[in-house]
Amino acid sequence: MNACSEQCLRVLGVVRGVITNNYYKDFIQFAVLYGSLVYGVFGPLSDVDIAVLFRDDVNVIDVLPMFISDLALALGVPEDGVDVAVLNDPLLPFEVRFRALAQGVPVYIGDRGVFIREVVRAVSLYGDYQVFLRVNGFNELIRRRVGELRGSTR
């Protein structure tokens, strides 16, 4: 987990307040702040990246739009300035899941056991993915193809 800058800590506090001072804590297992804000490269064109695991009985489609709207209002940014990665989505790329859970900063943890399980799962999946790429030579294939593309544009 990364350490937060002063700006990151301010945003973290606002996001935590939106979750805990509203009814969202009843719907959310945990939330993590990640992305450029946490990595220290937040700029005027950056958005606020938050990964959220909703409880199993929550209809995400009902909750997510209002959650994004409330976050944007509290942060003083347009709604498209808030990017929420829904960790319940089985199609969420595991690279995003890994970056959020292994490199992000927890904002709210409703169930510590669930949070730890998901972090371990994300790290394990990402490790398996890296082994798969290495064993099958995909990294070298990608490097070679990018080199070919660079050579063809000159």
mmCIF file of C-alpha atoms in Angstrom:
data_model
loop_
_atom_site.group_PDB
_atom_site.id
_atom_site.type_symbol
_atom_site.label_atom_id
_atom_site.label_comp_id
_atom_site.label_asym_id
_atom_site.label_seq_id
_atom_site.Cartn_x
_atom_site.Cartn_y
_atom_site.Cartn_z
ATOM 1 C CA MET A 1 0.000 0.000 0.000
ATOM 2 C CA ASN A 2 1.238 3.468 -0.846
ATOM 3 C CA ALA A 3 1.510 6.501 1.381
ATOM 4 C CA CYS A 4 -0.728 9.430 0.526
ATOM 5 C CA SER A 5 0.323 13.001 -0.214
ATOM 6 C CA GLU A 6 -1.494 15.866 1.482
ATOM 7 C CA GLN A 7 -3.854 16.190 -1.510
ATOM 8 C CA CYS A 8 -4.449 12.439 -1.479
ATOM 9 C CA LEU A 9 -5.244 12.515 2.258
ATOM 10 C CA ARG A 10 -7.749 15.333 1.705
ATOM 11 C CA VAL A 11 -9.528 13.374 -1.033
ATOM 12 C CA LEU A 12 -9.390 10.213 1.064
ATOM 13 C CA GLY A 13 -11.123 12.044 3.920
ATOM 14 C CA VAL A 14 -13.832 13.404 1.632
ATOM 15 C CA VAL A 15 -14.494 9.987 0.085
ATOM 16 C CA ARG A 16 -14.552 8.329 3.515
ATOM 17 C CA GLY A 17 -17.034 10.975 4.663
ATOM 18 C CA VAL A 18 -19.338 10.340 1.705
ATOM 19 C CA ILE A 19 -19.338 6.619 2.494
ATOM 20 C CA THR A 20 -19.705 6.807 6.278
ATOM 21 C CA ASN A 21 -21.984 9.843 6.572
ATOM 22 C CA ASN A 22 -24.474 8.515 4.047
ATOM 23 C CA TYR A 23 -26.090 5.145 3.681
ATOM 24 C CA TYR A 24 -23.307 3.829 1.407
ATOM 25 C CA LYS A 25 -21.595 1.980 4.257
ATOM 26 C CA ASP A 26 -24.637 -0.318 4.231
ATOM 27 C CA PHE A 27 -23.879 -1.246 0.618
ATOM 28 C CA ILE A 28 -20.074 -1.330 0.516
ATOM 29 C CA GLN A 29 -17.699 -4.029 1.812
ATOM 30 C CA PHE A 30 -14.669 -1.794 1.236
ATOM 31 C CA ALA A 31 -13.351 1.044 -0.913
ATOM 32 C CA VAL A 32 -9.795 1.836 -2.019
ATOM 33 C CA LEU A 33 -8.307 5.003 -3.505
ATOM 34 C CA TYR A 34 -5.790 4.270 -6.263
ATOM 35 C CA GLY A 35 -4.406 5.728 -9.473
ATOM 36 C CA SER A 36 -2.588 8.975 -10.188
ATOM 37 C CA LEU A 37 -3.658 10.636 -6.937
ATOM 38 C CA VAL A 38 -2.065 7.876 -4.856
ATOM 39 C CA TYR A 39 0.962 7.509 -7.152
ATOM 40 C CA GLY A 40 1.762 11.219 -6.818
ATOM 41 C CA VAL A 41 1.182 12.208 -10.444
ATOM 42 C CA PHE A 42 -2.288 13.757 -10.114
ATOM 43 C CA GLY A 43 -2.784 16.667 -12.496
ATOM 44 C CA PRO A 44 -5.517 18.899 -13.925
ATOM 45 C CA LEU A 45 -6.646 16.220 -16.403
ATOM 46 C CA SER A 46 -6.589 13.371 -13.862
ATOM 47 C CA ASP A 47 -9.658 11.752 -12.388
ATOM 48 C CA VAL A 48 -10.165 10.334 -8.904
ATOM 49 C CA ASP A 49 -9.936 6.532 -9.071
ATOM 50 C CA ILE A 50 -11.815 4.511 -6.469
ATOM 51 C CA ALA A 51 -12.240 0.731 -6.381
ATOM 52 C CA VAL A 52 -15.299 -0.540 -4.520
ATOM 53 C CA LEU A 53 -16.522 -3.991 -3.544
ATOM 54 C CA PHE A 54 -20.261 -3.855 -2.983
ATOM 55 C CA ARG A 55 -22.055 -6.324 -0.742
ATOM 56 C CA ASP A 56 -23.467 -9.341 -2.578
ATOM 57 C CA ASP A 57 -27.101 -8.360 -2.062
ATOM 58 C CA VAL A 58 -26.661 -4.862 -3.555
ATOM 59 C CA ASN A 59 -27.938 -3.993 -7.017
ATOM 60 C CA VAL A 60 -24.923 -2.002 -8.187
ATOM 61 C CA ILE A 61 -26.885 -0.423 -11.047
ATOM 62 C CA ASP A 62 -29.215 1.191 -8.503
ATOM 63 C CA VAL A 63 -26.471 2.470 -6.175
ATOM 64 C CA LEU A 64 -23.528 3.377 -8.422
ATOM 65 C CA PRO A 65 -24.906 6.472 -10.243
ATOM 66 C CA MET A 66 -25.898 8.229 -7.004
ATOM 67 C CA PHE A 67 -22.613 7.207 -5.363
ATOM 68 C CA ILE A 68 -20.616 8.760 -8.216
ATOM 69 C CA SER A 69 -22.799 11.869 -8.127
ATOM 70 C CA ASP A 70 -22.371 12.289 -4.355
ATOM 71 C CA LEU A 71 -18.605 11.770 -4.623
ATOM 72 C CA ALA A 72 -18.296 14.325 -7.424
ATOM 73 C CA LEU A 73 -20.366 16.873 -5.503
ATOM 74 C CA ALA A 74 -18.335 16.392 -2.306
ATOM 75 C CA LEU A 75 -15.021 16.566 -4.195
ATOM 76 C CA GLY A 76 -16.085 19.571 -6.273
ATOM 77 C CA VAL A 77 -15.381 17.844 -9.583
ATOM 78 C CA PRO A 78 -17.625 16.903 -12.507
ATOM 79 C CA GLU A 79 -19.061 13.384 -12.421
ATOM 80 C CA ASP A 80 -16.711 12.285 -15.192
ATOM 81 C CA GLY A 81 -13.856 13.256 -12.860
ATOM 82 C CA VAL A 82 -14.685 10.279 -10.635
ATOM 83 C CA ASP A 83 -13.879 6.782 -11.893
ATOM 84 C CA VAL A 84 -15.272 3.902 -9.838
ATOM 85 C CA ALA A 85 -13.962 0.401 -10.556
ATOM 86 C CA VAL A 86 -16.536 -2.116 -9.350
ATOM 87 C CA LEU A 87 -14.607 -5.060 -7.936
ATOM 88 C CA ASN A 88 -17.736 -7.243 -8.098
ATOM 89 C CA ASP A 89 -17.498 -7.170 -11.897
ATOM 90 C CA PRO A 90 -16.007 -10.507 -13.015
ATOM 91 C CA LEU A 91 -14.882 -8.838 -16.264
ATOM 92 C CA LEU A 92 -12.830 -6.162 -14.487
ATOM 93 C CA PRO A 93 -9.265 -6.631 -15.763
ATOM 94 C CA PHE A 94 -7.153 -8.171 -13.037
ATOM 95 C CA GLU A 95 -4.442 -5.600 -13.730
ATOM 96 C CA VAL A 96 -6.888 -2.932 -12.487
ATOM 97 C CA ARG A 97 -7.861 -5.120 -9.536
ATOM 98 C CA PHE A 98 -4.170 -5.633 -8.663
ATOM 99 C CA ARG A 99 -3.255 -1.941 -8.941
ATOM 100 C CA ALA A 100 -6.210 -0.921 -6.798
ATOM 101 C CA LEU A 101 -5.835 -3.526 -4.076
ATOM 102 C CA ALA A 102 -2.067 -3.997 -3.911
ATOM 103 C CA GLN A 103 -1.003 -0.408 -4.595
ATOM 104 C CA GLY A 104 -3.980 1.628 -3.418
ATOM 105 C CA VAL A 105 -4.904 3.195 -0.085
ATOM 106 C CA PRO A 106 -7.929 1.853 1.823
ATOM 107 C CA VAL A 107 -10.640 4.465 2.308
ATOM 108 C CA TYR A 108 -13.270 2.384 4.074
ATOM 109 C CA ILE A 109 -13.199 -1.228 5.265
ATOM 110 C CA GLY A 110 -16.497 -2.641 6.465
ATOM 111 C CA ASP A 111 -15.236 -6.222 6.655
ATOM 112 C CA ARG A 112 -11.494 -6.670 7.184
ATOM 113 C CA GLY A 113 -11.622 -10.397 6.354
ATOM 114 C CA VAL A 114 -13.228 -9.749 2.972
ATOM 115 C CA PHE A 115 -10.690 -7.006 2.246
ATOM 116 C CA ILE A 116 -7.712 -9.249 3.062
ATOM 117 C CA ARG A 117 -9.170 -12.116 1.022
ATOM 118 C CA GLU A 118 -9.605 -9.849 -2.020
ATOM 119 C CA VAL A 119 -6.074 -8.413 -1.726
ATOM 120 C CA VAL A 120 -4.590 -11.921 -1.562
ATOM 121 C CA ARG A 121 -6.749 -13.009 -4.501
ATOM 122 C CA ALA A 122 -5.687 -10.003 -6.602
ATOM 123 C CA VAL A 123 -1.986 -10.561 -5.901
ATOM 124 C CA SER A 124 -2.315 -14.273 -6.654
ATOM 125 C CA LEU A 125 -4.152 -13.706 -9.955
ATOM 126 C CA TYR A 126 -1.650 -11.074 -11.020
ATOM 127 C CA GLY A 127 1.258 -13.376 -10.173
ATOM 128 C CA ASP A 128 -0.329 -16.189 -12.188
ATOM 129 C CA TYR A 129 -0.818 -13.776 -15.090
ATOM 130 C CA GLN A 130 2.850 -12.740 -15.020
ATOM 131 C CA VAL A 131 3.948 -16.398 -15.036
ATOM 132 C CA PHE A 132 1.578 -17.102 -17.943
ATOM 133 C CA LEU A 133 3.054 -14.222 -19.941
ATOM 134 C CA ARG A 134 6.621 -15.325 -19.219
ATOM 135 C CA VAL A 135 6.044 -19.049 -19.906
ATOM 136 C CA ASN A 136 4.274 -18.349 -23.179
ATOM 137 C CA GLY A 137 6.766 -15.728 -24.297
ATOM 138 C CA PHE A 138 4.178 -12.967 -24.614
ATOM 139 C CA ASN A 139 6.400 -10.295 -23.069
ATOM 140 C CA GLU A 140 9.128 -10.938 -25.643
ATOM 141 C CA LEU A 141 6.557 -11.142 -28.442
ATOM 142 C CA ILE A 142 5.098 -7.777 -27.428
ATOM 143 C CA ARG A 143 8.566 -6.168 -27.169
ATOM 144 C CA ARG A 144 9.515 -7.493 -30.602
ATOM 145 C CA ARG A 145 6.221 -6.349 -32.173
ATOM 146 C CA VAL A 146 6.498 -2.863 -30.640
ATOM 147 C CA GLY A 147 10.068 -2.660 -31.934
ATOM 148 C CA GLU A 148 8.862 -3.620 -35.406
ATOM 149 C CA LEU A 149 6.125 -0.997 -35.276
ATOM 150 C CA ARG A 150 8.577 1.672 -34.157
ATOM 151 C CA GLY A 151 10.917 0.726 -36.996
ATOM 152 C CA SER A 152 8.146 0.895 -39.588
ATOM 153 C CA THR A 153 7.169 4.466 -38.668
ATOM 154 C CA ARG A 154 10.621 5.922 -39.208
#
